[in-house]
XYZ file of N, CA and C in Angstrom:
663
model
N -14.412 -14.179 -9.635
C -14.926 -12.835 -9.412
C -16.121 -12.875 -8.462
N -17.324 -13.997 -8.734
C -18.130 -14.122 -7.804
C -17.886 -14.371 -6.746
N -16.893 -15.152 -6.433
C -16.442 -15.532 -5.085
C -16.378 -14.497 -4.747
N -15.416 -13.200 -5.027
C -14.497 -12.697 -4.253
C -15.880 -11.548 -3.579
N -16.582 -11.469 -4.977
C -17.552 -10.579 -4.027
C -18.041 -10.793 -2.828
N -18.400 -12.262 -2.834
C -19.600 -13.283 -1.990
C -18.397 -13.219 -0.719
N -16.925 -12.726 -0.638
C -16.199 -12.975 0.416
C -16.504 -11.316 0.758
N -16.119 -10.434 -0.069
C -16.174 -9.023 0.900
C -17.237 -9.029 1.911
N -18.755 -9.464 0.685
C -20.207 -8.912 1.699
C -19.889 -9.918 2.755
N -19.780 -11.016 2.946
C -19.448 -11.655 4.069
C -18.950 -11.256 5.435
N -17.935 -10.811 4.657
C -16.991 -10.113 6.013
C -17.321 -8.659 6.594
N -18.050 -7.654 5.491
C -18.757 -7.238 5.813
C -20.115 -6.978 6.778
N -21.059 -7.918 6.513
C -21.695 -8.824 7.491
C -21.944 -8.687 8.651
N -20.539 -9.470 8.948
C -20.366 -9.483 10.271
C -19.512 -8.479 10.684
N -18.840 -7.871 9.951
C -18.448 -6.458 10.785
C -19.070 -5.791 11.130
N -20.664 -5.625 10.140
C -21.693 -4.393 11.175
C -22.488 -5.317 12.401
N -22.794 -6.451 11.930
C -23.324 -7.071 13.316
C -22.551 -7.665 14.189
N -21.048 -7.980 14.314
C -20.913 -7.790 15.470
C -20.536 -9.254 15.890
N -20.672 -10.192 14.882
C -20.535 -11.276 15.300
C -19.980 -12.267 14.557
N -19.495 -12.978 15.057
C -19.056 -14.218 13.980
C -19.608 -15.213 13.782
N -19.725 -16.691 12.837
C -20.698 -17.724 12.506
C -19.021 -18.679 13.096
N -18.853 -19.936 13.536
C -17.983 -20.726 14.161
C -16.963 -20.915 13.036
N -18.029 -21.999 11.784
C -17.316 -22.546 11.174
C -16.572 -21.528 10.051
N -15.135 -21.762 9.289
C -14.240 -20.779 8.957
C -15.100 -20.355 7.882
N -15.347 -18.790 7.348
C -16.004 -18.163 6.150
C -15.099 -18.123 5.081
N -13.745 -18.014 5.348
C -12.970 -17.615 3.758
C -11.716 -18.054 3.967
N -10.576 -17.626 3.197
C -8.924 -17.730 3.649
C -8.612 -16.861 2.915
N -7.169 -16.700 3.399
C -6.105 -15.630 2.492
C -4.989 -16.674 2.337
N -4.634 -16.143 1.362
C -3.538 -16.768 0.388
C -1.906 -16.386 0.365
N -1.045 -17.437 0.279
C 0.515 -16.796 0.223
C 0.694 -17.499 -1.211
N 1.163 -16.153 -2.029
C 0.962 -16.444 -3.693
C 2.660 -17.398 -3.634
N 3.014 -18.382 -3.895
C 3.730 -19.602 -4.982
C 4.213 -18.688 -6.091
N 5.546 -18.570 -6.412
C 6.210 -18.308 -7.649
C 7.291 -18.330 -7.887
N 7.661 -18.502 -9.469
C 8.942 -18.971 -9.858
C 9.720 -17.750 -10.362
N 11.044 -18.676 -10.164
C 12.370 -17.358 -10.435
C 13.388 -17.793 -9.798
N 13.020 -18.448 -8.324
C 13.850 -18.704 -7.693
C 13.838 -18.033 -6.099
N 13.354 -17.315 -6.175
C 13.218 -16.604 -4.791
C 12.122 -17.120 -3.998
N 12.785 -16.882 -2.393
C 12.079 -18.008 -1.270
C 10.899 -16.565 -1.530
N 9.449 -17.677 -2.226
C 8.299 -17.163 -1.789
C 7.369 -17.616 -0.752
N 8.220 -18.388 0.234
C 7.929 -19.571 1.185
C 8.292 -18.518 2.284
N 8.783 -16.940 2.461
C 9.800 -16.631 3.792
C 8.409 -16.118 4.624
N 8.889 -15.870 5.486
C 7.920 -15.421 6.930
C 7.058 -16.390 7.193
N 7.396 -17.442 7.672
C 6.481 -18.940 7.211
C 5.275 -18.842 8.869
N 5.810 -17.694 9.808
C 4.460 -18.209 10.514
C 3.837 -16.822 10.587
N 4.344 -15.714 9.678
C 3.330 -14.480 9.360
C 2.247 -14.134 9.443
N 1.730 -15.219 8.382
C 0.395 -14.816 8.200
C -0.362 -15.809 9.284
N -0.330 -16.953 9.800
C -1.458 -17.477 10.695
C -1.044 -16.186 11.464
N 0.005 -15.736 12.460
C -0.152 -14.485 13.280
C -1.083 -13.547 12.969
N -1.016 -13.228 11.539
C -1.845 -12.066 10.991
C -3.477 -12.230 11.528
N -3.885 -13.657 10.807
C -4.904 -14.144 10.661
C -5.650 -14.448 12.034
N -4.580 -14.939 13.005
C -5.359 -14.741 14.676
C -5.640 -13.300 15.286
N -4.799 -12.330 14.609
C -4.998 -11.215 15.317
C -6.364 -10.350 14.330
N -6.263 -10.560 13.115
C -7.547 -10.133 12.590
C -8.560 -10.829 13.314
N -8.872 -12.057 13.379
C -10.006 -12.808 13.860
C -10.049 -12.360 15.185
N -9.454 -11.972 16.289
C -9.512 -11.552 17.490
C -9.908 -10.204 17.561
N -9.278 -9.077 16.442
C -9.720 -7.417 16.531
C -10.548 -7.341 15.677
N -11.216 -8.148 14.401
C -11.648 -7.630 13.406
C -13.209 -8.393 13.500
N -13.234 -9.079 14.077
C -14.237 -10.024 14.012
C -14.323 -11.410 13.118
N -13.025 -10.801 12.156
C -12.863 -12.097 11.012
C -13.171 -13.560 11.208
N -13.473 -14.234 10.681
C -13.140 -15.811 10.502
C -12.720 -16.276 9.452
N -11.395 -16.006 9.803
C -10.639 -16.778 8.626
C -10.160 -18.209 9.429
N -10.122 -19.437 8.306
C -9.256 -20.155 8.322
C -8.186 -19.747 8.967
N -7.156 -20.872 10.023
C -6.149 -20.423 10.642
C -5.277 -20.388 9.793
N -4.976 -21.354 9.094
C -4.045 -21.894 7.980
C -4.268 -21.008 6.580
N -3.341 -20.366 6.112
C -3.316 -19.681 5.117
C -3.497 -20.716 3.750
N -3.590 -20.535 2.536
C -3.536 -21.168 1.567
C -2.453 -20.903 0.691
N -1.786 -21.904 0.051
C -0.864 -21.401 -1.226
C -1.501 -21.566 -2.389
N -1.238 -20.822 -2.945
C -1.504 -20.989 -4.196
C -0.901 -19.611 -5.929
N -0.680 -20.063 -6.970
C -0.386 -19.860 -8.091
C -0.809 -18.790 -8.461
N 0.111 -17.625 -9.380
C -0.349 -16.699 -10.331
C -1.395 -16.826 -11.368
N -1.225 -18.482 -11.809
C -1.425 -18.727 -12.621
C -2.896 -19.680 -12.892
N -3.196 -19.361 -11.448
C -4.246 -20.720 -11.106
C -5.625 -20.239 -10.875
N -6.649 -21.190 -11.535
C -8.041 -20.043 -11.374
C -8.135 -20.519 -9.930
N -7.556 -21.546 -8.886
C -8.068 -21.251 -7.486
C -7.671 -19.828 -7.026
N -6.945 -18.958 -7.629
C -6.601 -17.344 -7.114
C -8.038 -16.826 -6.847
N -8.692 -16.922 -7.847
C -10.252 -16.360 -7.427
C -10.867 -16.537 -6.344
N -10.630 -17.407 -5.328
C -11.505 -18.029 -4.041
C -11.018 -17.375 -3.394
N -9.703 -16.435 -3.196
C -9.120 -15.539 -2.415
C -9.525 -13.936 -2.582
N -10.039 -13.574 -1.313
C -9.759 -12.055 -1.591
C -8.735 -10.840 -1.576
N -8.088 -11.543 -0.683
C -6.579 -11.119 -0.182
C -5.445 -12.046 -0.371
N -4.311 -12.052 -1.225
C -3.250 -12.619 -1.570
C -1.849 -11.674 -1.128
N -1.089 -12.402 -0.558
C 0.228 -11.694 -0.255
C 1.644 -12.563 -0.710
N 2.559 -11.644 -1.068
C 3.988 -11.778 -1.732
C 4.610 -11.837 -1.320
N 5.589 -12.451 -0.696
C 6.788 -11.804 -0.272
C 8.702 -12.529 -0.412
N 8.986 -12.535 -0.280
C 10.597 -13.303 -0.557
C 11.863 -11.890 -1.071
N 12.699 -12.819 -0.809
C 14.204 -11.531 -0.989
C 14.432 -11.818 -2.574
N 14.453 -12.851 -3.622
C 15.204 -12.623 -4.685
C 14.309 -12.552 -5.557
N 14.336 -13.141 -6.932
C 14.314 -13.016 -8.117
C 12.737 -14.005 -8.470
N 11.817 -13.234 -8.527
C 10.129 -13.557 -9.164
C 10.509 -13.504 -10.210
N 9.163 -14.298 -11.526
C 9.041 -14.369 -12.370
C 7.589 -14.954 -13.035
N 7.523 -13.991 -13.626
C 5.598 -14.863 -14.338
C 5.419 -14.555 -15.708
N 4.991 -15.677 -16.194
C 4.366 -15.936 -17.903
C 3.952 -15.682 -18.044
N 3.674 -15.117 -18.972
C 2.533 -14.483 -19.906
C 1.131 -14.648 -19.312
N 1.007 -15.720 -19.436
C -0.485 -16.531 -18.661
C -0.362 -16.209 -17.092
N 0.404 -16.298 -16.455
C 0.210 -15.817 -15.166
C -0.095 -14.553 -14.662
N 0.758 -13.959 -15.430
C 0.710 -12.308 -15.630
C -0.829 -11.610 -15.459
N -1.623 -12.699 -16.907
C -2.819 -12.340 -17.456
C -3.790 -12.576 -16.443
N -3.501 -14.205 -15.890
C -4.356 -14.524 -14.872
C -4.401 -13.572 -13.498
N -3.210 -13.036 -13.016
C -3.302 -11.904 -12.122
C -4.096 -10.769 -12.234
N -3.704 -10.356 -13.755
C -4.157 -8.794 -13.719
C -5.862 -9.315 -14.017
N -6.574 -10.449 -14.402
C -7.710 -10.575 -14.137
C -8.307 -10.730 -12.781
N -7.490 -11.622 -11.688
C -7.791 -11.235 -10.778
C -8.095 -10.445 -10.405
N -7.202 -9.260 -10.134
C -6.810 -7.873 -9.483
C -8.206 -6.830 -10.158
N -8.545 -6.870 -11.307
C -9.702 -5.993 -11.945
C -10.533 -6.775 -11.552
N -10.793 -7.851 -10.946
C -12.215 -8.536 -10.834
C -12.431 -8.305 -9.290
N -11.676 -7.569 -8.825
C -12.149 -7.065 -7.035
C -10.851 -7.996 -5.941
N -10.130 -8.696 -6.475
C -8.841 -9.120 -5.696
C -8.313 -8.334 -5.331
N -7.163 -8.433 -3.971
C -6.254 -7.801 -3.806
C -5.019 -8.237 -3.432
N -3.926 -7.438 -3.881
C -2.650 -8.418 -3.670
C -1.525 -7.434 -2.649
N -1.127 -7.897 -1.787
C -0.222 -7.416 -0.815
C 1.428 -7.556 -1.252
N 2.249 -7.084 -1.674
C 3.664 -7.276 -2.132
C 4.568 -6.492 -0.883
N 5.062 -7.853 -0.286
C 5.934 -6.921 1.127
C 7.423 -7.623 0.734
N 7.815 -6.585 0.351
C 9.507 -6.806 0.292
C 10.200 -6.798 1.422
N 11.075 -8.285 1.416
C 11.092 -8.960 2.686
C 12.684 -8.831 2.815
N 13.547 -7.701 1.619
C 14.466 -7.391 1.313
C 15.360 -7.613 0.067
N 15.377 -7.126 -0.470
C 16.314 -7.507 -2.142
C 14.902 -7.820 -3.358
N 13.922 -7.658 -3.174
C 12.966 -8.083 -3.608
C 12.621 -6.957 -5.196
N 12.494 -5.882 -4.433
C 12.089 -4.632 -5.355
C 12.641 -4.615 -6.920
N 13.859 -4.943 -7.427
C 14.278 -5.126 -8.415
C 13.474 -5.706 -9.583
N 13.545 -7.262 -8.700
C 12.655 -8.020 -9.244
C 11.067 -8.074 -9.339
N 10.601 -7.066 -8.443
C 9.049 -6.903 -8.350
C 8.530 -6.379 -9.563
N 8.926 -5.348 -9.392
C 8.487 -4.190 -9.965
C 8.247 -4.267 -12.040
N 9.659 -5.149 -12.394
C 9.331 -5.615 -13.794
C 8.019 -6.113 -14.071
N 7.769 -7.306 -12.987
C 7.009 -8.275 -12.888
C 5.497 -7.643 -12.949
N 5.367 -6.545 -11.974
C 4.162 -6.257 -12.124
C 3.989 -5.520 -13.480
N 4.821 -4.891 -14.050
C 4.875 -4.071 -15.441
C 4.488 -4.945 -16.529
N 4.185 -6.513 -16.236
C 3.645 -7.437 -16.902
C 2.508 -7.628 -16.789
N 2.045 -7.172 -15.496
C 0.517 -6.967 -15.223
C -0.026 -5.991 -15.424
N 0.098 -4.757 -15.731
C -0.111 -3.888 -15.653
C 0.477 -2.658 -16.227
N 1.030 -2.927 -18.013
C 1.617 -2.193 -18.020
C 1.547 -0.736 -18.148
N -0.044 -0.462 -18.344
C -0.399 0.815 -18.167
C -0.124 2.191 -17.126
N 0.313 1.149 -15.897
C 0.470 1.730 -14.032
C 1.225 1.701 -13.873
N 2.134 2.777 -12.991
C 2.991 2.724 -12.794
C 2.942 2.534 -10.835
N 4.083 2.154 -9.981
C 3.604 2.261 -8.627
C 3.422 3.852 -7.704
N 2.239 3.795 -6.946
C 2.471 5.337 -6.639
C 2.416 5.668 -5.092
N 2.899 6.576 -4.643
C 3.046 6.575 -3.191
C 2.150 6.913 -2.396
N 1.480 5.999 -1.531
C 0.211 6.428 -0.947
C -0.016 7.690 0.042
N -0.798 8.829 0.275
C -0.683 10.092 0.811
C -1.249 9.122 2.225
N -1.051 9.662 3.374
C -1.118 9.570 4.709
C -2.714 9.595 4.944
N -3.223 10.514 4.201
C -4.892 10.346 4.276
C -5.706 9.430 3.566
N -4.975 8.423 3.094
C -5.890 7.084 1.901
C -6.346 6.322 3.120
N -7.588 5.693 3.258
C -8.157 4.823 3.903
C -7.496 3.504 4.520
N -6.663 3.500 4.008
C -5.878 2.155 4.397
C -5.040 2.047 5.457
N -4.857 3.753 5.568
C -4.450 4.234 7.012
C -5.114 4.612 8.239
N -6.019 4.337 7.792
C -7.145 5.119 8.119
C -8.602 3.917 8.923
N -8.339 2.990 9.112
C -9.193 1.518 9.166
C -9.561 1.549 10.986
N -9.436 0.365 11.143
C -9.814 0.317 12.790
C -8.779 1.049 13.441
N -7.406 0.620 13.019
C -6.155 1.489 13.438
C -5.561 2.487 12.659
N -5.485 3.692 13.246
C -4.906 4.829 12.710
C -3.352 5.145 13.231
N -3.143 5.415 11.489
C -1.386 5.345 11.007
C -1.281 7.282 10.264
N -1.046 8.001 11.325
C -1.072 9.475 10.758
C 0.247 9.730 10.233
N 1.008 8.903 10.486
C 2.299 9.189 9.569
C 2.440 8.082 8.398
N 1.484 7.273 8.433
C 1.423 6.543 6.711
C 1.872 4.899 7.627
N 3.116 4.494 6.807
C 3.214 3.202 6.611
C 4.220 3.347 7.560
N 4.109 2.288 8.857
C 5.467 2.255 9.845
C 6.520 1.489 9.178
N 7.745 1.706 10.290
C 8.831 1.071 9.965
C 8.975 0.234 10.492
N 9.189 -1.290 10.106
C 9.136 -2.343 10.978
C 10.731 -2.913 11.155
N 11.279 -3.337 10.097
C 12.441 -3.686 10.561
C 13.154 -3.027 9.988
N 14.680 -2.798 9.933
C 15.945 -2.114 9.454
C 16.570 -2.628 8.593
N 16.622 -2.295 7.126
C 17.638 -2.730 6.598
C 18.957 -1.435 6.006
N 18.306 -0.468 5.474
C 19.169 0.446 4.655
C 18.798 1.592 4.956
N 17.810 2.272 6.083
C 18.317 3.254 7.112
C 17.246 4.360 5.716
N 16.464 3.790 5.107
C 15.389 4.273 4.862
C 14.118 4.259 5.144
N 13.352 5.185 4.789
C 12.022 5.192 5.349
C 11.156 4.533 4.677
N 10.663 4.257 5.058
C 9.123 3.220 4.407
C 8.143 3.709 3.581
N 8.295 2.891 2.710
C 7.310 3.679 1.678
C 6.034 2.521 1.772
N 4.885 3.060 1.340
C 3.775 2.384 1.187
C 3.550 2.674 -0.564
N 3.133 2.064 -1.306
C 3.322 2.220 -2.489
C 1.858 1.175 -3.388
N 1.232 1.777 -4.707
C -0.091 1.403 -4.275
C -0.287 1.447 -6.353
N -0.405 0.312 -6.838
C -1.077 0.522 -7.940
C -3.058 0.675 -8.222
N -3.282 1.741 -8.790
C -4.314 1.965 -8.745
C -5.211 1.667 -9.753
N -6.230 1.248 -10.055
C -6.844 0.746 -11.580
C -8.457 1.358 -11.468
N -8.309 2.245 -11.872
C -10.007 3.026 -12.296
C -10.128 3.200 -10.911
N -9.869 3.755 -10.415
C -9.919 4.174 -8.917
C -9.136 3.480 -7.559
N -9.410 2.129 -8.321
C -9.469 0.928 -7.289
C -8.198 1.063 -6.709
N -7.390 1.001 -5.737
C -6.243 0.194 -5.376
C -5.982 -0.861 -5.581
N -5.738 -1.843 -5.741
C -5.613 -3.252 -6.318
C -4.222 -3.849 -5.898
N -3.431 -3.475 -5.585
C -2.065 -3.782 -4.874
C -1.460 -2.829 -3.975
N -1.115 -3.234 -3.002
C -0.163 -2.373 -1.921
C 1.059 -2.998 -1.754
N 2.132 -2.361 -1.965
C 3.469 -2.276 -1.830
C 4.270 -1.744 -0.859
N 4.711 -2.712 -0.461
C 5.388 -2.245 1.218
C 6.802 -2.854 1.030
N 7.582 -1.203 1.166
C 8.864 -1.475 0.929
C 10.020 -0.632 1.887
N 11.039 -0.976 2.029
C 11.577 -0.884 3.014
C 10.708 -0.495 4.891
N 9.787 -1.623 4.940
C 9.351 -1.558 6.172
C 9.147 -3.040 6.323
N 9.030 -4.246 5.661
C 9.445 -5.632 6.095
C 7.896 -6.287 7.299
N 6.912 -5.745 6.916
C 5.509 -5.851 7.653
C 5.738 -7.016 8.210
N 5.814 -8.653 7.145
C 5.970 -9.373 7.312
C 6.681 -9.816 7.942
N 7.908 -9.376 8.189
C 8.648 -9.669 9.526
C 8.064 -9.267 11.573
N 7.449 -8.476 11.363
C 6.741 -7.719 12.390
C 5.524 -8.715 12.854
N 5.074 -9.729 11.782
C 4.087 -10.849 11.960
C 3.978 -11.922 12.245
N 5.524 -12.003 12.648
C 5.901 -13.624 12.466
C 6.530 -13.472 14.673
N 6.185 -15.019 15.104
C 5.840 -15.202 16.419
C 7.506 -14.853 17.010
N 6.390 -13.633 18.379
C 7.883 -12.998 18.940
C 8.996 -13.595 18.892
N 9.905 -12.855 19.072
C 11.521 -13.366 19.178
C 12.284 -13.754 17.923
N 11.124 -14.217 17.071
C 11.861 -14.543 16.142
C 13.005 -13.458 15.337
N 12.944 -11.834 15.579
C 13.888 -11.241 15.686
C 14.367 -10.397 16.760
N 14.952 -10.634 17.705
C 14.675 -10.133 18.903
C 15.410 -8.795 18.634
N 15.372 -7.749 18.005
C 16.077 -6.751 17.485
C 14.753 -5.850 18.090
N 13.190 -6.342 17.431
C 12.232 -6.115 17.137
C 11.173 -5.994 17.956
N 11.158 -4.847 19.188
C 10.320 -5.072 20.293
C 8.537 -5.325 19.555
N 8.313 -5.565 20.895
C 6.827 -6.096 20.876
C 5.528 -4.718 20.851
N 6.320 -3.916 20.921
C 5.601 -2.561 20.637
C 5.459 -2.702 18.822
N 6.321 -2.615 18.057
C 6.732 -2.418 16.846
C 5.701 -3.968 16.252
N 6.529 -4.906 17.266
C 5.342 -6.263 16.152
C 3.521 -5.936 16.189
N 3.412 -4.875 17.128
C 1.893 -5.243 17.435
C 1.586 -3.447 15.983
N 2.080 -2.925 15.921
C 2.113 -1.928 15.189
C 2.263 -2.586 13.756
N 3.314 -3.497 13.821
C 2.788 -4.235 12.367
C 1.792 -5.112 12.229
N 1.150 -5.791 13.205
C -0.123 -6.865 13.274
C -0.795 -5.813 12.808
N -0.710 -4.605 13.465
C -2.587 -3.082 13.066
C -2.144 -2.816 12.239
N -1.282 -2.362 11.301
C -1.022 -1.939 9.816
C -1.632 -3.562 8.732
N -1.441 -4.695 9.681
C -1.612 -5.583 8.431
C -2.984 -6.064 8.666
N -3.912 -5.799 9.573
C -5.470 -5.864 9.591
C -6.130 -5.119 8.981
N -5.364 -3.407 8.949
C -5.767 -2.595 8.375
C -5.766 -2.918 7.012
N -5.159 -3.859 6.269
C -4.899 -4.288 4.614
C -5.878 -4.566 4.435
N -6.100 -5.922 5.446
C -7.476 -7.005 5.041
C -8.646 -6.283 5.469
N -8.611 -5.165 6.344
C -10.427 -4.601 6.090
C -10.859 -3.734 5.065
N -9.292 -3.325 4.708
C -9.341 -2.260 3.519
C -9.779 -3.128 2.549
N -9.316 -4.214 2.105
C -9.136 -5.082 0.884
C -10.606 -5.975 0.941
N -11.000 -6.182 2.057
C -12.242 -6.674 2.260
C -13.635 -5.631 2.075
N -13.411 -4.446 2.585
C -14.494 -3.545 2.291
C -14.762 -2.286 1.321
N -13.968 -2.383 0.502
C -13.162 -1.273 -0.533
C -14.897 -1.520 -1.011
């Protein structure tokens, strides 16, 4: 919990002055979990993410993302954690617990369904949280609202089922504490051109500013 504070004011910091210190201040995390589903997919996502925050945001993050566990008190050293894979999650009791302590202690967790995912999400978080249900974020929440402005909410990044994108947001005593991005595939939009060439370079750079917009939200909430 201390960490995570000691990471917002940080980044904070240097967002009003303007500058960065060399050596790396923090990392973000790609959460590890069992069930069976690749929680390994979009494997060069997030360094993309992480150069383009550090280039627009002023960030210094580590280039290299971190993995790590539901279940693990290194979750705390992270302020920002992200999800993603097509099948079947699963968490224990203890993991569950260890999350939803995270998440109330000022964490934040990113869940981008990377396709087929939602089924299986959604139980999962009902283990964390079973008080919340997920809710759809209005176009005017801050998160749209960051260095880059999104007046129609959450873009559409890639195509699967010819629906629209929902942004989707559990909330805890005010807080946001998870964002849910579903049928829009962010994570695909992050990962180094070509890799879907379906996917112009207009659309990937529209998902790089929707996913900076996470981490300043999640960093300065």
């Amino acid at each position: 919990m201390k960490n995570l504070l000691s990471a917002g004011l940080v980044f904070l910091f240097f967002l009003l002055v303007g500058f960065s210190i060399s050596a790396p201040t923090f990392k973000i995390a790609k959460l590890k979990y069992n069930g069976g589903g690749d929680w390994y997919a979009n494997r060069t996502a997030l360094t993309n993410l992480i150069s383009f925050c550090n280039k627009n945001l002023g960030t210094n993050f580590e280039q290299e993302e971190a993995i790590v566990e539901a279940g693990s008190s290194d979750i705390f050293n992270y302020p920002f954690v992200y999800l993603t894979g097509h099948g079947n999650i699963k968490f224990s009791d203890q993991e569950a617990g260890n999350l939803r302590k995270y998440l109330m202690g000022g964490g934040f967790l990113h869940i981008d369904d990377n396709y087929g995912l939602d089924k299986f999400i959604r139980p999962q978080m009902k283990l964390v949280f079973p008080e919340l249900d997920f809710v759809e974020l209005p176009v005017q929440h801050p998160i749209y609202n960051q260095k880059f402005k999104f007046p129609s909410g959450l873009p559409k990044i890639h195509e699967h089922d010819a629906k629209r994108a929902l942004g989707l947001g559990l909330i805890y005593k005010g807080r946001l504490v998870c964002y849910y991005t579903y049928e829009s595939d962010l994570g695909n939009g992050w990962e180094d051109a070509g890799t879907y060439p379906s996917d112009s370079e207009a659309t990937r750079q529209r998902a790089l500013q929707m996913g900076s917009n996470l981490i300043q939200y999640a960093l300065t909430q």
